[in-house]
Backbone as XML, in Angstrom:
<?xml version="1.0"?>
<chain id="A" units="angstrom">
  <residue number="1" name="MET">
    <atom name="N" x="-76.654" y="42.439" z="-3.970"/>
    <atom name="CA" x="-75.279" y="42.615" z="-3.592"/>
    <atom name="C" x="-74.578" y="43.549" z="-4.579"/>
  </residue>
  <residue number="2" name="CYS">
    <atom name="N" x="-74.929" y="43.467" z="-5.842"/>
    <atom name="CA" x="-74.304" y="44.327" z="-6.861"/>
    <atom name="C" x="-74.616" y="45.800" z="-6.633"/>
  </residue>
  <residue number="3" name="ASN">
    <atom name="N" x="-75.754" y="46.099" z="-6.052"/>
    <atom name="CA" x="-76.129" y="47.487" z="-5.800"/>
    <atom name="C" x="-75.440" y="48.057" z="-4.571"/>
  </residue>
  <residue number="4" name="ARG">
    <atom name="N" x="-75.121" y="47.223" z="-3.590"/>
    <atom name="CA" x="-74.544" y="47.702" z="-2.335"/>
    <atom name="C" x="-73.024" y="47.753" z="-2.342"/>
  </residue>
  <residue number="5" name="VAL">
    <atom name="N" x="-72.380" y="46.822" z="-3.014"/>
    <atom name="CA" x="-70.919" y="46.730" z="-2.987"/>
    <atom name="C" x="-70.383" y="47.075" z="-4.373"/>
  </residue>
  <residue number="6" name="PRO">
    <atom name="N" x="-69.621" y="48.161" z="-4.501"/>
    <atom name="CA" x="-69.128" y="48.587" z="-5.817"/>
    <atom name="C" x="-68.251" y="47.541" z="-6.521"/>
  </residue>
  <residue number="7" name="ALA">
    <atom name="N" x="-67.572" y="46.703" z="-5.770"/>
    <atom name="CA" x="-66.702" y="45.690" z="-6.380"/>
    <atom name="C" x="-67.491" y="44.658" z="-7.190"/>
  </residue>
  <residue number="8" name="TRP">
    <atom name="N" x="-68.766" y="44.484" z="-6.875"/>
    <atom name="CA" x="-69.607" y="43.510" z="-7.570"/>
    <atom name="C" x="-70.290" y="44.105" z="-8.803"/>
  </residue>
  <residue number="9" name="GLU">
    <atom name="N" x="-70.128" y="45.381" z="-9.047"/>
    <atom name="CA" x="-70.809" y="46.072" z="-10.150"/>
    <atom name="C" x="-70.595" y="45.400" z="-11.515"/>
  </residue>
  <residue number="10" name="PRO">
    <atom name="N" x="-69.380" y="44.927" z="-11.853"/>
    <atom name="CA" x="-69.210" y="44.279" z="-13.169"/>
    <atom name="C" x="-70.028" y="42.999" z="-13.346"/>
  </residue>
  <residue number="11" name="LEU">
    <atom name="N" x="-70.457" y="42.380" z="-12.265"/>
    <atom name="CA" x="-71.230" y="41.138" z="-12.360"/>
    <atom name="C" x="-72.729" y="41.371" z="-12.382"/>
  </residue>
  <residue number="12" name="LYS">
    <atom name="N" x="-73.144" y="42.580" z="-12.590"/>
    <atom name="CA" x="-74.569" y="42.896" z="-12.583"/>
    <atom name="C" x="-75.246" y="42.313" z="-13.832"/>
  </residue>
  <residue number="13" name="GLY">
    <atom name="N" x="-76.349" y="41.628" z="-13.632"/>
    <atom name="CA" x="-77.137" y="41.137" z="-14.760"/>
    <atom name="C" x="-76.705" y="39.779" z="-15.268"/>
  </residue>
  <residue number="14" name="TRP">
    <atom name="N" x="-76.503" y="39.697" z="-16.562"/>
    <atom name="CA" x="-76.256" y="38.424" z="-17.233"/>
    <atom name="C" x="-75.024" y="37.676" z="-16.723"/>
  </residue>
  <residue number="15" name="PRO">
    <atom name="N" x="-73.876" y="38.320" z="-16.498"/>
    <atom name="CA" x="-72.720" y="37.555" z="-16.009"/>
    <atom name="C" x="-72.976" y="36.868" z="-14.668"/>
  </residue>
  <residue number="16" name="LEU">
    <atom name="N" x="-73.659" y="37.533" z="-13.764"/>
    <atom name="CA" x="-73.964" y="36.931" z="-12.465"/>
    <atom name="C" x="-74.951" y="35.779" z="-12.631"/>
  </residue>
  <residue number="17" name="GLU">
    <atom name="N" x="-75.909" y="35.947" z="-13.509"/>
    <atom name="CA" x="-76.880" y="34.881" z="-13.772"/>
    <atom name="C" x="-76.187" y="33.656" z="-14.363"/>
  </residue>
  <residue number="18" name="LEU">
    <atom name="N" x="-75.266" y="33.858" z="-15.271"/>
    <atom name="CA" x="-74.529" y="32.749" z="-15.880"/>
    <atom name="C" x="-73.661" y="32.038" z="-14.850"/>
  </residue>
  <residue number="19" name="LEU">
    <atom name="N" x="-72.981" y="32.798" z="-14.007"/>
    <atom name="CA" x="-72.155" y="32.207" z="-12.960"/>
    <atom name="C" x="-72.999" y="31.344" z="-12.025"/>
  </residue>
  <residue number="20" name="CYS">
    <atom name="N" x="-74.137" y="31.851" z="-11.615"/>
    <atom name="CA" x="-75.036" y="31.092" z="-10.734"/>
    <atom name="C" x="-75.545" y="29.834" z="-11.420"/>
  </residue>
  <residue number="21" name="GLU">
    <atom name="N" x="-75.935" y="29.949" z="-12.662"/>
    <atom name="CA" x="-76.468" y="28.793" z="-13.396"/>
    <atom name="C" x="-75.416" y="27.705" z="-13.525"/>
  </residue>
  <residue number="22" name="LYS">
    <atom name="N" x="-74.202" y="28.077" z="-13.868"/>
    <atom name="CA" x="-73.135" y="27.081" z="-14.034"/>
    <atom name="C" x="-72.758" y="26.438" z="-12.708"/>
  </residue>
  <residue number="23" name="ALA">
    <atom name="N" x="-72.707" y="27.225" z="-11.644"/>
    <atom name="CA" x="-72.348" y="26.680" z="-10.333"/>
    <atom name="C" x="-73.407" y="25.710" z="-9.828"/>
  </residue>
  <residue number="24" name="ILE">
    <atom name="N" x="-74.666" y="26.025" z="-10.055"/>
    <atom name="CA" x="-75.749" y="25.191" z="-9.549"/>
    <atom name="C" x="-75.995" y="23.986" z="-10.456"/>
  </residue>
  <residue number="25" name="ALA">
    <atom name="N" x="-75.845" y="24.152" z="-11.755"/>
    <atom name="CA" x="-76.141" y="23.073" z="-12.700"/>
    <atom name="C" x="-75.133" y="21.930" z="-12.624"/>
  </residue>
  <residue number="26" name="THR">
    <atom name="N" x="-73.934" y="22.182" z="-12.114"/>
    <atom name="CA" x="-72.928" y="21.125" z="-12.055"/>
    <atom name="C" x="-73.150" y="20.170" z="-10.894"/>
  </residue>
  <residue number="27" name="CYS">
    <atom name="N" x="-74.102" y="20.464" z="-10.035"/>
    <atom name="CA" x="-74.425" y="19.570" z="-8.922"/>
    <atom name="C" x="-75.417" y="18.518" z="-9.416"/>
  </residue>
  <residue number="28" name="ASN">
    <atom name="N" x="-75.233" y="17.296" z="-8.972"/>
    <atom name="CA" x="-76.088" y="16.215" z="-9.469"/>
    <atom name="C" x="-77.285" y="15.926" z="-8.565"/>
  </residue>
  <residue number="29" name="ARG">
    <atom name="N" x="-77.581" y="16.833" z="-7.643"/>
    <atom name="CA" x="-78.742" y="16.660" z="-6.765"/>
    <atom name="C" x="-79.413" y="18.012" z="-6.553"/>
  </residue>
  <residue number="30" name="PRO">
    <atom name="N" x="-80.658" y="18.019" z="-6.146"/>
    <atom name="CA" x="-81.345" y="19.293" z="-5.885"/>
    <atom name="C" x="-80.696" y="20.034" z="-4.716"/>
  </residue>
  <residue number="31" name="LEU">
    <atom name="N" x="-80.585" y="21.351" z="-4.850"/>
    <atom name="CA" x="-79.975" y="22.176" z="-3.812"/>
    <atom name="C" x="-81.009" y="23.111" z="-3.209"/>
  </residue>
  <residue number="32" name="GLY">
    <atom name="N" x="-80.873" y="23.351" z="-1.926"/>
    <atom name="CA" x="-81.677" y="24.380" z="-1.280"/>
    <atom name="C" x="-81.072" y="25.738" z="-1.588"/>
  </residue>
  <residue number="33" name="ALA">
    <atom name="N" x="-81.753" y="26.791" z="-1.182"/>
    <atom name="CA" x="-81.274" y="28.143" z="-1.470"/>
    <atom name="C" x="-79.927" y="28.417" z="-0.803"/>
  </residue>
  <residue number="34" name="GLY">
    <atom name="N" x="-79.769" y="27.985" z="0.437"/>
    <atom name="CA" x="-78.514" y="28.207" z="1.155"/>
    <atom name="C" x="-77.357" y="27.449" z="0.538"/>
  </residue>
  <residue number="35" name="GLU">
    <atom name="N" x="-77.596" y="26.204" z="0.164"/>
    <atom name="CA" x="-76.554" y="25.400" z="-0.472"/>
    <atom name="C" x="-76.164" y="25.980" z="-1.825"/>
  </residue>
  <residue number="36" name="ALA">
    <atom name="N" x="-77.140" y="26.469" z="-2.569"/>
    <atom name="CA" x="-76.858" y="27.058" z="-3.876"/>
    <atom name="C" x="-76.019" y="28.324" z="-3.727"/>
  </residue>
  <residue number="37" name="LEU">
    <atom name="N" x="-76.358" y="29.168" z="-2.757"/>
    <atom name="CA" x="-75.574" y="30.377" z="-2.517"/>
    <atom name="C" x="-74.158" y="30.023" z="-2.091"/>
  </residue>
  <residue number="38" name="ARG">
    <atom name="N" x="-74.016" y="29.034" z="-1.227"/>
    <atom name="CA" x="-72.689" y="28.600" z="-0.796"/>
    <atom name="C" x="-71.869" y="28.100" z="-1.977"/>
  </residue>
  <residue number="39" name="ARG">
    <atom name="N" x="-72.506" y="27.378" z="-2.864"/>
    <atom name="CA" x="-71.808" y="26.841" z="-4.035"/>
    <atom name="C" x="-71.334" y="27.959" z="-4.965"/>
  </residue>
  <residue number="40" name="VAL">
    <atom name="N" x="-72.154" y="28.985" z="-5.153"/>
    <atom name="CA" x="-71.763" y="30.129" z="-5.982"/>
    <atom name="C" x="-70.592" y="30.856" z="-5.340"/>
  </residue>
  <residue number="41" name="MET">
    <atom name="N" x="-70.662" y="31.073" z="-4.030"/>
    <atom name="CA" x="-69.573" y="31.752" z="-3.326"/>
    <atom name="C" x="-68.290" y="30.928" z="-3.361"/>
  </residue>
  <residue number="42" name="GLU">
    <atom name="N" x="-68.408" y="29.610" z="-3.308"/>
    <atom name="CA" x="-67.229" y="28.750" z="-3.415"/>
    <atom name="C" x="-66.582" y="28.885" z="-4.787"/>
  </residue>
  <residue number="43" name="CYS">
    <atom name="N" x="-67.390" y="28.998" z="-5.826"/>
    <atom name="CA" x="-66.845" y="29.198" z="-7.171"/>
    <atom name="C" x="-66.069" y="30.503" z="-7.250"/>
  </residue>
  <residue number="44" name="LEU">
    <atom name="N" x="-66.639" y="31.551" z="-6.684"/>
    <atom name="CA" x="-65.956" y="32.843" z="-6.680"/>
    <atom name="C" x="-64.674" y="32.779" z="-5.861"/>
  </residue>
  <residue number="45" name="ALA">
    <atom name="N" x="-64.712" y="32.111" z="-4.711"/>
    <atom name="CA" x="-63.538" y="32.004" z="-3.849"/>
    <atom name="C" x="-62.437" y="31.168" z="-4.490"/>
  </residue>
  <residue number="46" name="SER">
    <atom name="N" x="-62.805" y="30.270" z="-5.383"/>
    <atom name="CA" x="-61.802" y="29.426" z="-6.031"/>
    <atom name="C" x="-60.996" y="30.181" z="-7.077"/>
  </residue>
  <residue number="47" name="GLY">
    <atom name="N" x="-61.438" y="31.387" z="-7.426"/>
    <atom name="CA" x="-60.687" y="32.190" z="-8.386"/>
    <atom name="C" x="-61.180" y="32.054" z="-9.807"/>
  </residue>
  <residue number="48" name="ILE">
    <atom name="N" x="-62.427" y="31.717" z="-9.985"/>
    <atom name="CA" x="-62.974" y="31.496" z="-11.324"/>
    <atom name="C" x="-62.915" y="32.749" z="-12.197"/>
  </residue>
  <residue number="49" name="LEU">
    <atom name="N" x="-62.883" y="33.923" z="-11.584"/>
    <atom name="CA" x="-62.879" y="35.170" z="-12.353"/>
    <atom name="C" x="-61.481" y="35.730" z="-12.596"/>
  </residue>
  <residue number="50" name="LEU">
    <atom name="N" x="-60.462" y="35.068" z="-12.065"/>
    <atom name="CA" x="-59.100" y="35.563" z="-12.271"/>
    <atom name="C" x="-58.679" y="35.372" z="-13.724"/>
  </residue>
  <residue number="51" name="PRO">
    <atom name="N" x="-57.870" y="36.292" z="-14.253"/>
    <atom name="CA" x="-57.440" y="36.151" z="-15.656"/>
    <atom name="C" x="-56.493" y="35.001" z="-15.876"/>
  </residue>
</chain>
C-alpha cells in the first residue's frame, strides 16, 4: 500500500510495522489475517496518527 498510495509513504518500513504490532498485540485472542488488517485500519481510522 505504501508503494501505490503517496499518502502512505511516511509509514513505510518500521513505523508501519510498529503500528501493526501494537494493534495486533493488544488483542487477547489469536487473529486471522483479515481480522488483523481490520484492527490496524480501525486504529488508523480512530486518529492514532493525529498530532
